[in-house]
Coordinates of C-alpha atoms in Angstrom, one line a residue:
X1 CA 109.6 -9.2 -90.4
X2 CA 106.4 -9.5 -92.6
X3 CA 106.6 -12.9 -93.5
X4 CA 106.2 -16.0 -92.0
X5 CA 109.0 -17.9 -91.2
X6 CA 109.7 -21.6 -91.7
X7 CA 111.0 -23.2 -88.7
X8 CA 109.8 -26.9 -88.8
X9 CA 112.7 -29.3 -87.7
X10 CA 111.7 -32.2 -89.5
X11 CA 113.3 -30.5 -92.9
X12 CA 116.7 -31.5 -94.0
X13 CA 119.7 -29.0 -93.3
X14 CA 119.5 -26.6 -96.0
X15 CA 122.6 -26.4 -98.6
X16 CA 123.5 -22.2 -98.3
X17 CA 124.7 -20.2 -101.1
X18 CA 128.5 -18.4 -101.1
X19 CA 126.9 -15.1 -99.5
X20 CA 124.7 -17.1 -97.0
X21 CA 127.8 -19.6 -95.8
X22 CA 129.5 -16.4 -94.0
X23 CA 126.5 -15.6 -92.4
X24 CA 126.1 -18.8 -90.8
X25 CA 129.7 -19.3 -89.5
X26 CA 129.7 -16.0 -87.9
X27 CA 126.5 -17.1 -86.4
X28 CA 127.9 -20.3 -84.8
X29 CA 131.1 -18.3 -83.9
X30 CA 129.2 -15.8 -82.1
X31 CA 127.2 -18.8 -80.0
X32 CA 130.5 -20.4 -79.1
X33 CA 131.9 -17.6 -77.9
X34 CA 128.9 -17.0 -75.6
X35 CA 129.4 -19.9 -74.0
X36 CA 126.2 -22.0 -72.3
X37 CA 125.4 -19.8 -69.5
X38 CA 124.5 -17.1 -72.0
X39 CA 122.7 -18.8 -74.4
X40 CA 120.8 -20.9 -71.2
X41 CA 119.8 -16.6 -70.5
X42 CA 118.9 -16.5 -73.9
X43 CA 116.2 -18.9 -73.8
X44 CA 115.1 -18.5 -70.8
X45 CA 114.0 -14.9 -72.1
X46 CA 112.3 -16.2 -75.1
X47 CA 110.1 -18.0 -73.0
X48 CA 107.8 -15.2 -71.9
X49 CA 109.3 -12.1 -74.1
X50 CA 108.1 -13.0 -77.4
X51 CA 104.2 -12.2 -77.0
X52 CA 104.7 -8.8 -75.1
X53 CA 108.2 -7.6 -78.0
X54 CA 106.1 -9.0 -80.9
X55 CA 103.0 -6.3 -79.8
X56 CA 105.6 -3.8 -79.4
X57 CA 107.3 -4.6 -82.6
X58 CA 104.0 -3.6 -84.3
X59 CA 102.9 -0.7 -82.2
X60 CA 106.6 0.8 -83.0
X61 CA 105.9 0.4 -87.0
X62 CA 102.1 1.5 -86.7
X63 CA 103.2 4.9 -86.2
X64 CA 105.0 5.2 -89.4
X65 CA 102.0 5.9 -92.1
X66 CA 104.1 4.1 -94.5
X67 CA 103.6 0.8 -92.8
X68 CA 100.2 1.3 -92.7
X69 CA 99.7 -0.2 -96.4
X70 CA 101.4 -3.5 -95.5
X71 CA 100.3 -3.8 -91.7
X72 CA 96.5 -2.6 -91.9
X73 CA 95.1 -5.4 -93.2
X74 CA 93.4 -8.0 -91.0
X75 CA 94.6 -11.2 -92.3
X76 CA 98.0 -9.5 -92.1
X77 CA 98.1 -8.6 -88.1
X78 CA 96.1 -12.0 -87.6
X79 CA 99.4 -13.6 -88.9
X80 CA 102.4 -11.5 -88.5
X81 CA 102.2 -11.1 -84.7
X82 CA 102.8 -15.7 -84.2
X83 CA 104.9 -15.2 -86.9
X84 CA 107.0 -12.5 -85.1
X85 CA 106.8 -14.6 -81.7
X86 CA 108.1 -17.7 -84.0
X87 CA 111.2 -15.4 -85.3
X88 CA 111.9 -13.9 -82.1
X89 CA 112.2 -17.7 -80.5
X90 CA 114.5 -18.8 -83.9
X91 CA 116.4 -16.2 -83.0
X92 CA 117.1 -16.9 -78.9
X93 CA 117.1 -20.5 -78.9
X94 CA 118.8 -21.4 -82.3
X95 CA 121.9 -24.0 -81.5
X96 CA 124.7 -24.7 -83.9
X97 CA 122.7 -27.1 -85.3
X98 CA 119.9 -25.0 -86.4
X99 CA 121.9 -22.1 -88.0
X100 CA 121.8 -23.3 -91.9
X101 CA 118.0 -23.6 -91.1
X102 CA 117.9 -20.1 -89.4
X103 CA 120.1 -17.9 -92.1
X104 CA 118.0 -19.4 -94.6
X105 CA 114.9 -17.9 -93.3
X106 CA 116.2 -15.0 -93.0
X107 CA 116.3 -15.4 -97.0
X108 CA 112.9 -16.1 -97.5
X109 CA 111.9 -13.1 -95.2
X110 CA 113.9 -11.0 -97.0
X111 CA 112.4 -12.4 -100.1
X112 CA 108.6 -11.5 -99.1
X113 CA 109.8 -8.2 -97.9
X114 CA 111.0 -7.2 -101.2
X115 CA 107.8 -8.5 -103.0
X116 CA 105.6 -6.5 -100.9
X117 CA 108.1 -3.6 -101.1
X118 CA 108.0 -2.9 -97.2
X119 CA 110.7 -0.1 -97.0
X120 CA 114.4 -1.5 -95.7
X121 CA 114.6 1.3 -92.6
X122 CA 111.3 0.0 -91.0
X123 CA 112.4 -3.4 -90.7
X124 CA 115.7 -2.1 -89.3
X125 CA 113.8 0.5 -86.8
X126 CA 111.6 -2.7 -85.3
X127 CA 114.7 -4.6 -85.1
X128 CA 116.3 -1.6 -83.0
X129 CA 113.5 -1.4 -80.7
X130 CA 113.9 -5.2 -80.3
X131 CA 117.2 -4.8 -79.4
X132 CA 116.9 -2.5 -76.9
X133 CA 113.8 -4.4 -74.7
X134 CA 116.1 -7.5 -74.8
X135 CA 118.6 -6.0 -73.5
X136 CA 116.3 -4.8 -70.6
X137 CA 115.3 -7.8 -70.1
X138 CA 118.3 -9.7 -70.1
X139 CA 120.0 -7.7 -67.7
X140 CA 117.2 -7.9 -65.2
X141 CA 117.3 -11.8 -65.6
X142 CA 121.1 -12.5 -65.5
X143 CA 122.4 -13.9 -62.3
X144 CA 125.8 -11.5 -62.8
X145 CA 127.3 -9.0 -65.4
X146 CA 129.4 -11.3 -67.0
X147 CA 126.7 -13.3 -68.3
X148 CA 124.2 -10.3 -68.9
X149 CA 127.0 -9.1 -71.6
X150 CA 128.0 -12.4 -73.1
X151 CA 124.0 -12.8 -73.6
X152 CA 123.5 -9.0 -74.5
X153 CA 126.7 -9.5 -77.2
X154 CA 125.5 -12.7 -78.3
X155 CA 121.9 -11.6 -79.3
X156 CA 123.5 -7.9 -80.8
X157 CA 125.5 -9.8 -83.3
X158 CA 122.8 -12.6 -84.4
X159 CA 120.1 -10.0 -84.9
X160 CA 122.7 -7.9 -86.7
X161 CA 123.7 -11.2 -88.9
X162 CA 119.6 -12.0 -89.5
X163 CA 118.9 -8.3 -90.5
X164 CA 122.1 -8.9 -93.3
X165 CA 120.6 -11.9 -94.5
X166 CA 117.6 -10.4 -94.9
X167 CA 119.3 -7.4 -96.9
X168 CA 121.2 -9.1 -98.5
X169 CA 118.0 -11.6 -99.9
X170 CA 115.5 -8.0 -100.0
X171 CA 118.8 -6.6 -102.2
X172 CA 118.6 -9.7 -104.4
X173 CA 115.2 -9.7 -105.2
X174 CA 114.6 -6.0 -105.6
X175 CA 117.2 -5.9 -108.2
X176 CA 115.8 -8.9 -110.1
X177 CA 112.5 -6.7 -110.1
X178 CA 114.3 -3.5 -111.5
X179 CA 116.0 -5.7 -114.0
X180 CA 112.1 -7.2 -115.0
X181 CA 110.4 -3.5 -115.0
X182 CA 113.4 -2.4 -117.2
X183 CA 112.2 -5.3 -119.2
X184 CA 108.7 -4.6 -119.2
X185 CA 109.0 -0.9 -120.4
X186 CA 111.8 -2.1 -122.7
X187 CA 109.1 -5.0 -124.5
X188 CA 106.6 -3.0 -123.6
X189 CA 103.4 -4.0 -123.0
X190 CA 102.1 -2.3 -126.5
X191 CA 102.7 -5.2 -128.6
X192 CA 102.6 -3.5 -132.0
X193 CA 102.6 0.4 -131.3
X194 CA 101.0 1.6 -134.6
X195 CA 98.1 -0.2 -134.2
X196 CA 97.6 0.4 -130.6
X197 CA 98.7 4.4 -131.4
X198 CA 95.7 4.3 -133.6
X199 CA 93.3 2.7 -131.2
X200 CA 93.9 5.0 -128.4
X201 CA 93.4 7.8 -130.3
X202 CA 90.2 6.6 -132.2
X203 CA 88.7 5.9 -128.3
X204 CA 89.9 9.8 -127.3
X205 CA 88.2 11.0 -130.6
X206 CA 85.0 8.5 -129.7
X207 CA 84.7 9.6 -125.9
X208 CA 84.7 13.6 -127.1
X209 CA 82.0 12.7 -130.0
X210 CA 79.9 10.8 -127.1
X211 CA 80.3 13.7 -124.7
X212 CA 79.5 16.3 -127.8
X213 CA 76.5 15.1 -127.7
X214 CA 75.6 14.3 -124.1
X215 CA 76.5 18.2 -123.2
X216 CA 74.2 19.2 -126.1
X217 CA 71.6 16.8 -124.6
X218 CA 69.0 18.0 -121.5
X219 CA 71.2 16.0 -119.2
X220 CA 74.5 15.5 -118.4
X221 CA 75.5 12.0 -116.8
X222 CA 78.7 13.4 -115.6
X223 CA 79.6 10.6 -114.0
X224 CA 79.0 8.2 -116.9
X225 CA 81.0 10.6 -119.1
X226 CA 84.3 10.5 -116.5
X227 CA 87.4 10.4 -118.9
X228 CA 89.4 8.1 -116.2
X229 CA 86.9 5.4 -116.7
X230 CA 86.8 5.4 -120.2
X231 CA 88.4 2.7 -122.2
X232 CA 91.2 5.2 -122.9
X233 CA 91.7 6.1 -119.1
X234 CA 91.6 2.7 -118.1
X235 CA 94.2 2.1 -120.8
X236 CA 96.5 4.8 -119.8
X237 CA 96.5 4.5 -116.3
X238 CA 96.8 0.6 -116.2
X239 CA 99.2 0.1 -119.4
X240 CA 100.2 3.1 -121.1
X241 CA 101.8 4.6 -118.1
X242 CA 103.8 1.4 -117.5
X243 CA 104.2 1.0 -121.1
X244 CA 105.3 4.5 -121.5
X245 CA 107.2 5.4 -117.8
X246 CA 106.6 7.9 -115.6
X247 CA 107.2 10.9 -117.2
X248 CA 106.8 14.6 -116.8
X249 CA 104.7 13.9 -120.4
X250 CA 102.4 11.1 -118.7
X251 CA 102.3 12.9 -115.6
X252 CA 100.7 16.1 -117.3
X253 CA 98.1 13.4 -119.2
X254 CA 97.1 12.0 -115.7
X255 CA 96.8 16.4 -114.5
X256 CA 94.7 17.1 -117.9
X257 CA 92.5 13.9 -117.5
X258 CA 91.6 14.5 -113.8
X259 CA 90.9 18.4 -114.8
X260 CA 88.8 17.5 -117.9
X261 CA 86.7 15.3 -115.2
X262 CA 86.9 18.3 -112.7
X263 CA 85.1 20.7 -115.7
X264 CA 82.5 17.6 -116.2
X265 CA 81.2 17.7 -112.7
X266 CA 80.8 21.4 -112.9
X267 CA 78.6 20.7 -116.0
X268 CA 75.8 19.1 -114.1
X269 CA 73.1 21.6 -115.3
X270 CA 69.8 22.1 -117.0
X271 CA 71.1 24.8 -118.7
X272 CA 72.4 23.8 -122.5
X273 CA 74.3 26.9 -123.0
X274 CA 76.1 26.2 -119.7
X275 CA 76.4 22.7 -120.2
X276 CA 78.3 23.6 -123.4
X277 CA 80.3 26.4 -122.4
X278 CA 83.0 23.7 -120.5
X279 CA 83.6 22.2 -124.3
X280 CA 86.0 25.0 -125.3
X281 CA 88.2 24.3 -122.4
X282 CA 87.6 20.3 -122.9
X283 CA 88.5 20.5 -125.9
X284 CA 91.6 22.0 -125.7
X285 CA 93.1 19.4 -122.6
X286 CA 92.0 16.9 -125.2
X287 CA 94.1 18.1 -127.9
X288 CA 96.6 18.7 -125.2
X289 CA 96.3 15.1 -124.6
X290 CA 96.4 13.9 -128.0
X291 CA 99.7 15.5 -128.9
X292 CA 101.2 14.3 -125.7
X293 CA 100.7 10.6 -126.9
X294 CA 101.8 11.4 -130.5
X295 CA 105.2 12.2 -128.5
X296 CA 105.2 9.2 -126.1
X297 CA 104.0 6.1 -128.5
X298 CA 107.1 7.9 -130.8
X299 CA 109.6 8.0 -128.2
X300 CA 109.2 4.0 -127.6
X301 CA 109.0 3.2 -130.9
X302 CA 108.4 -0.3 -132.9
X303 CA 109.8 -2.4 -129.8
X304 CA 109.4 -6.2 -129.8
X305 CA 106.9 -7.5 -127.4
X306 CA 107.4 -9.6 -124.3
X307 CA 104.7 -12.1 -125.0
X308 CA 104.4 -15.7 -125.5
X309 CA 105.3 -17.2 -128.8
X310 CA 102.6 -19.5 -129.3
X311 CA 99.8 -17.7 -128.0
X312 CA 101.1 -13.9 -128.6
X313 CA 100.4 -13.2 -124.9
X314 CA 102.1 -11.9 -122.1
X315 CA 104.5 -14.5 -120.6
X316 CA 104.6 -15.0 -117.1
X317 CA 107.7 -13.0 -116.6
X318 CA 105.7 -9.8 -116.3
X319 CA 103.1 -10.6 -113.6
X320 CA 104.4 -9.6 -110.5
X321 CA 105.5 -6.2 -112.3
X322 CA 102.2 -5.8 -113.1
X323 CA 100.6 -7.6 -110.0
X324 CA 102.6 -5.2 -108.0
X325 CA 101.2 -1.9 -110.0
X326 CA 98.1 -2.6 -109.6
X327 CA 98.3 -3.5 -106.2
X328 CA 100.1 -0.3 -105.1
X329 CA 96.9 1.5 -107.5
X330 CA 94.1 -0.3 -105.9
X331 CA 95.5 0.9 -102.5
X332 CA 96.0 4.3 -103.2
X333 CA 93.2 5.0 -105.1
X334 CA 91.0 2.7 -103.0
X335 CA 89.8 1.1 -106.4
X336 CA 89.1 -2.9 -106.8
X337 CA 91.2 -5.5 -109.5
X338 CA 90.2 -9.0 -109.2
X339 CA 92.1 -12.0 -110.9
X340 CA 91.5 -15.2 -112.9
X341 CA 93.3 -18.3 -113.1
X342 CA 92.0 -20.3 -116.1
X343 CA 93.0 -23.8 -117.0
X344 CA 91.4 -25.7 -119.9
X345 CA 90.2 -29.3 -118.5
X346 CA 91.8 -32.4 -119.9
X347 CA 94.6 -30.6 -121.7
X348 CA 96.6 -33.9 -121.5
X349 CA 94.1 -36.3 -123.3
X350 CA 93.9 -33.6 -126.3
X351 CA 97.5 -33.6 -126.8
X352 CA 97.5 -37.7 -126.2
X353 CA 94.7 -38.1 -128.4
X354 CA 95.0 -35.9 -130.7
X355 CA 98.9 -34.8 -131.0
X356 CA 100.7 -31.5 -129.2
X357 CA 99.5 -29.4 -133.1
X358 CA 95.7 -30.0 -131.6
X359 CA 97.3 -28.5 -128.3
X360 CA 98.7 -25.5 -129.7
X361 CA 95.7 -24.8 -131.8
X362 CA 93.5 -25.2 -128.7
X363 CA 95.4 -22.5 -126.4
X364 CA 95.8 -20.3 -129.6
X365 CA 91.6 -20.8 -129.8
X366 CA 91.3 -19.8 -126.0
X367 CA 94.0 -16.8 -126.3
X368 CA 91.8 -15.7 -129.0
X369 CA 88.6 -15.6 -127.6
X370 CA 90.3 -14.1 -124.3
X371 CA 91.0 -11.1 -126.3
X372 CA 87.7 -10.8 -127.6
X373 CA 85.9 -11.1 -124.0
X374 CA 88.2 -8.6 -122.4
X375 CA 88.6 -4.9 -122.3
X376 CA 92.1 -3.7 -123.9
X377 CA 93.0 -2.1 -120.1
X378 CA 93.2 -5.8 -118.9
X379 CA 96.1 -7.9 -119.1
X380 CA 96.3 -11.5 -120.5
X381 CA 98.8 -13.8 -119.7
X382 CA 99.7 -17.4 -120.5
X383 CA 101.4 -18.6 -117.1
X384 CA 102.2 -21.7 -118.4
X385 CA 101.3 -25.0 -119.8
X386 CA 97.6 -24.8 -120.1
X387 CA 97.0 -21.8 -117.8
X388 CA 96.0 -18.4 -118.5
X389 CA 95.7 -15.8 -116.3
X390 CA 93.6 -12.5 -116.4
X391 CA 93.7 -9.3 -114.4
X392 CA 90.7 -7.8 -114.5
X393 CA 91.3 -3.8 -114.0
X394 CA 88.8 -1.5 -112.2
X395 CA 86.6 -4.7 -111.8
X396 CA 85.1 -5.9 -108.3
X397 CA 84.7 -8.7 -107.2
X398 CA 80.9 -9.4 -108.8
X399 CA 81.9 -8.4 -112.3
X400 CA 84.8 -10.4 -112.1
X401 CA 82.2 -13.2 -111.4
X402 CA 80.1 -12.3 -114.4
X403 CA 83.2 -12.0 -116.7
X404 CA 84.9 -15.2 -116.0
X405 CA 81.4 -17.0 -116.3
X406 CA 80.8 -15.5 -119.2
X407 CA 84.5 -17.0 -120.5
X408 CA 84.0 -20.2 -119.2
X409 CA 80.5 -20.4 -121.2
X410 CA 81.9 -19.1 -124.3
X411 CA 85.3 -21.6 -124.5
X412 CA 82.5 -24.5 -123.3
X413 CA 80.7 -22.8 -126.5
X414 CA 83.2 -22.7 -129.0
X415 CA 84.7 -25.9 -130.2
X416 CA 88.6 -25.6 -132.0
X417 CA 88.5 -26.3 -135.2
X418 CA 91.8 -28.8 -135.8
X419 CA 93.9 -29.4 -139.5
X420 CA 91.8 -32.6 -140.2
X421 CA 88.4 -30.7 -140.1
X422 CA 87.1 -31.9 -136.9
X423 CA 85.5 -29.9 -134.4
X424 CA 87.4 -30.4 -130.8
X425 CA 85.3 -29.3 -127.8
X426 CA 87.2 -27.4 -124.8
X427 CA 86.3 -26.5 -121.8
X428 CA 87.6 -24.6 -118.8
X429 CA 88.0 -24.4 -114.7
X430 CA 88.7 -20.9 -113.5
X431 CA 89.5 -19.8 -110.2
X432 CA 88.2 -16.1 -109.5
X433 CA 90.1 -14.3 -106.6
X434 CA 89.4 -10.0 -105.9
X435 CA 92.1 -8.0 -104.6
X436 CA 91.5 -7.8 -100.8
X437 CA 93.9 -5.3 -99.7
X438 CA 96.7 -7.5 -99.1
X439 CA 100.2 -6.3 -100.4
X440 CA 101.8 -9.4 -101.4
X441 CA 100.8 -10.3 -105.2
X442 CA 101.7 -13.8 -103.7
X443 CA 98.4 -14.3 -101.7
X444 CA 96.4 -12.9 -104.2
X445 CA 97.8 -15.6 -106.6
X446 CA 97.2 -18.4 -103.9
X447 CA 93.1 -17.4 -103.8
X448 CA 92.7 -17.9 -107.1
X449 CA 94.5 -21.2 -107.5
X450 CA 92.7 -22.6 -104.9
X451 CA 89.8 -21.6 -106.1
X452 CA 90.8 -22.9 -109.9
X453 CA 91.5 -26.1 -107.9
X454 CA 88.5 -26.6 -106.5
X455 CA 86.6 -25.8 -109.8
X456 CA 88.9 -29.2 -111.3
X457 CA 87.8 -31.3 -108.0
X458 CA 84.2 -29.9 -108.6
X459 CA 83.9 -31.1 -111.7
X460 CA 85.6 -29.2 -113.8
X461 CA 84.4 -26.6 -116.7
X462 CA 83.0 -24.5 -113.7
X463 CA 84.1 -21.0 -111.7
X464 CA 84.4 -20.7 -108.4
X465 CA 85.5 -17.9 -106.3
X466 CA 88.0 -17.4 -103.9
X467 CA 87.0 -18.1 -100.1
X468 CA 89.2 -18.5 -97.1
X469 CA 87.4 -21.9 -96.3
X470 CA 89.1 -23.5 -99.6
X471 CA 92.1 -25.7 -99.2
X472 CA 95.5 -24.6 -100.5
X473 CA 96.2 -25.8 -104.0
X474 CA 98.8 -28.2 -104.3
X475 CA 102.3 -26.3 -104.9
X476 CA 100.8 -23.4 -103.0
X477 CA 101.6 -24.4 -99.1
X478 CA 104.7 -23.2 -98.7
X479 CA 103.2 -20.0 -98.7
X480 CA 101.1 -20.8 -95.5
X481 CA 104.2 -21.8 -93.7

């Protein structure tokens, strides 16, 4: 139960879908046939229990390394363990007044468990350890057996029904993401692949030149010459893979890339001949490498792109997918990503002042110079309207700082030239938000709009970074529910 669960009262009853409507009669079927004594037992247990089975909930996963990647972080444990006392009393004390509200909750946890991609059986192995300390409990506070298993049958069959309507929403939603990854290779995120074929291989051919020369140097930065850094291995490992698929093809590029950095540490020496004597093998993995993506950028072929008509972007469709790649990198590799949220200030009075063609021109003008002030391993989206958003690969926190400032002074910079002649002036707030270690792409996106917020209430054409002291966005709160 990662997520935290809506329970306030004050909300009208929720209209359920067809496969949430069984869920809630069986629910009110099972509490009628429990009669009052039981469900009196019931919540009498959830008024102490909750605290001491939400700790054990967590101790339980903890031992699982899995869980580890979505129950480590701090802001994470701060939040789950009320949120888990909150579920825990939903689930005792709920009347057959409250089940609509109750089932769909269980939707929306399912929901944020398939976003952060929290594995189905741990969910069902905290619920079984639940199950089995309630049970204790109840039977130790039942004033006879009759009750203690009306209770104990009760409880079995409403944490059974919660756990299906959280499968049933986790099911839902993961599908909805294979069907948008399917999408995402099928579009790919190489928008014209003879062009980008050619790039790629004219940034391998530049990175062995550079390193030609380096090795033939008195000095050997090995460290500066890593492949995995360079333009091309920030492309590959951020969009070509993607782009491509895992493959046994891009694995063995990932295997030669990581042994052609191997060969560069080794050739740390003041020695020339030395220095120059891990070329030969180089050189070969490079060709290696360059035949390999002569075979992949063939296999996908002239695909059309998933971008945005106007602005030849990526449309919004293709965030989380790639939200939730470079999430799952970051964490494994223990590498930063940060994220901007741009908005161009007063987009309203340009298309009321000067008509929606002034509009277009002016996102087409900011798309542009996006592309020219980021590298070709980040990703640029238009989420919609007048917002743009950035992910900035391999880039902390800092540079993400320097990089956004450095858009927001160019766009302030650069005026849009219009059909009549005139010069339009533009300018931008951008919200700047780092990855933090948090799973859910969700959260990430919530920093930077509040921090893209504050920039408009500051006064606009500003960046301002993501801080835990900000105020939600509007739009956003239902996430800190």
């Amino acid at each position: 139960m990662v997520c935290r669960t809506p329970l306030d009262t004050d909300v009208d009853t929720p209209q359920l879908d067809e496969a949430s409507q069984p869920l809630a009669d069986a629910w009110q079927h099972c509490l009628l046939q429990a009669g009052p004594a039981a469900t009196a037992l019931l919540r009498q247990v959830a008024q102490d229990a909750p605290p001491a089975l939400a700790q054990r909930f967590y101790d339980v996963l903890l031992q699982d390394a899995r869980s580890r990647r979505f129950l480590s972080h701090e802001q994470v444990k701060d939040r789950l363990q009320p949120a888990m006392q909150r579920w825990l009393n939903q689930l005792l004390c709920t009347d057959a007044e409250g089940v609509a509200m109750a089932v769909a909750a269980q939707r929306v946890i399912g929901d944020v468990h398939a976003r952060v991609g929290i594995p189905v059986d741990l969910v069902t192995r905290g619920a079984r350890v639940l199950k089995h300390e309630l049970f204790v409990r109840l039977r130790g506070l039942a004033s006879d057996a009759d009750t203690a298993f009306a209770a104990i049958d009760c409880l079995s069959a409403t944490m059974d029904i919660a756990m299906e309507g959280m499968t049933l929403a986790y099911t839902h939603a993961r599908e909805r993401s294979s069907r948008t990854d399917a999408a995402y290779r099928l579009f790919s995120l190489v928008q014209n692949v003879s062009t980008e074929r050619e790039r790629q291989r004219a940034l391998l051919l530049d990175w062995e030149n550079t390193l030609l020369y380096t090795l033939a140097g008195h000095t050997c930065d090995g460290e500066g010459a890593s492949l995995a850094t360079s333009e091309f291995g920030l492309w590959f490992t951020h969009k070509g893979v993607p782009s491509f698929g895992e493959s046994s093809e891009t694995q063995q590029v990932s295997r030669l890339v990581a042994r052609i950095d191997a060969c560069l540490v080794r050739a740390k020496s003041d020695d020339t001949a030395q220095r120059l004597a891990v070329l030969p093998p180089i050189r070969e993995d490079l060709a290696t490498i360059r035949s390999l993506m002569t075979l992949l950028f063939e296999r996908i072929g002239e695909l059309d792109a998933g971008s945005d008509a106007l602005t030849n972007l990526l449309n919004r469709r293709f965030l989380p997918t790639v939200l939730r790649r470079e999430i799952e990198l970051a964490t494994r590799n223990q590498t930063p990503f940060s994220l901007l949220l741009l908005d161009l200030d007063h987009f309203k009075a340009i298309n009321d002042g000067h008509g929606h063609d002034a509009g277009d021109r002016a996102l087409q003008h900011v798309a542009a110079l996006l592309g020219q002030l980021t590298r070709g391993s980040d990703y640029l989206f238009r989420y919609g309207g007048e917002e743009f958003v950035v992910v900035l690969v391999a880039a902390s926190e800092s540079q993400a700082m320097v990089i956004a400032e450095s858009l927001r002074r160019q766009i302030a910079q650069s005026p849009v030239s219009l059909a009549n002649g005139q010069q339009l002036d533009l300018s931008a707030s951008i919200g700047v938000a780092a990855h933090d270690g948090h799973p859910d792409y969700e959260r990430l996106m919530a920093r930077a709009d509040a921090a893209m917020y504050a920039a408009k209430r500051g006064g606009r054409n500003r960046v301002v970074l993501a801080d835990a002291a900000l105020p939600d966005a509007p739009g956003r709160r239902a996430l800190q529910r």
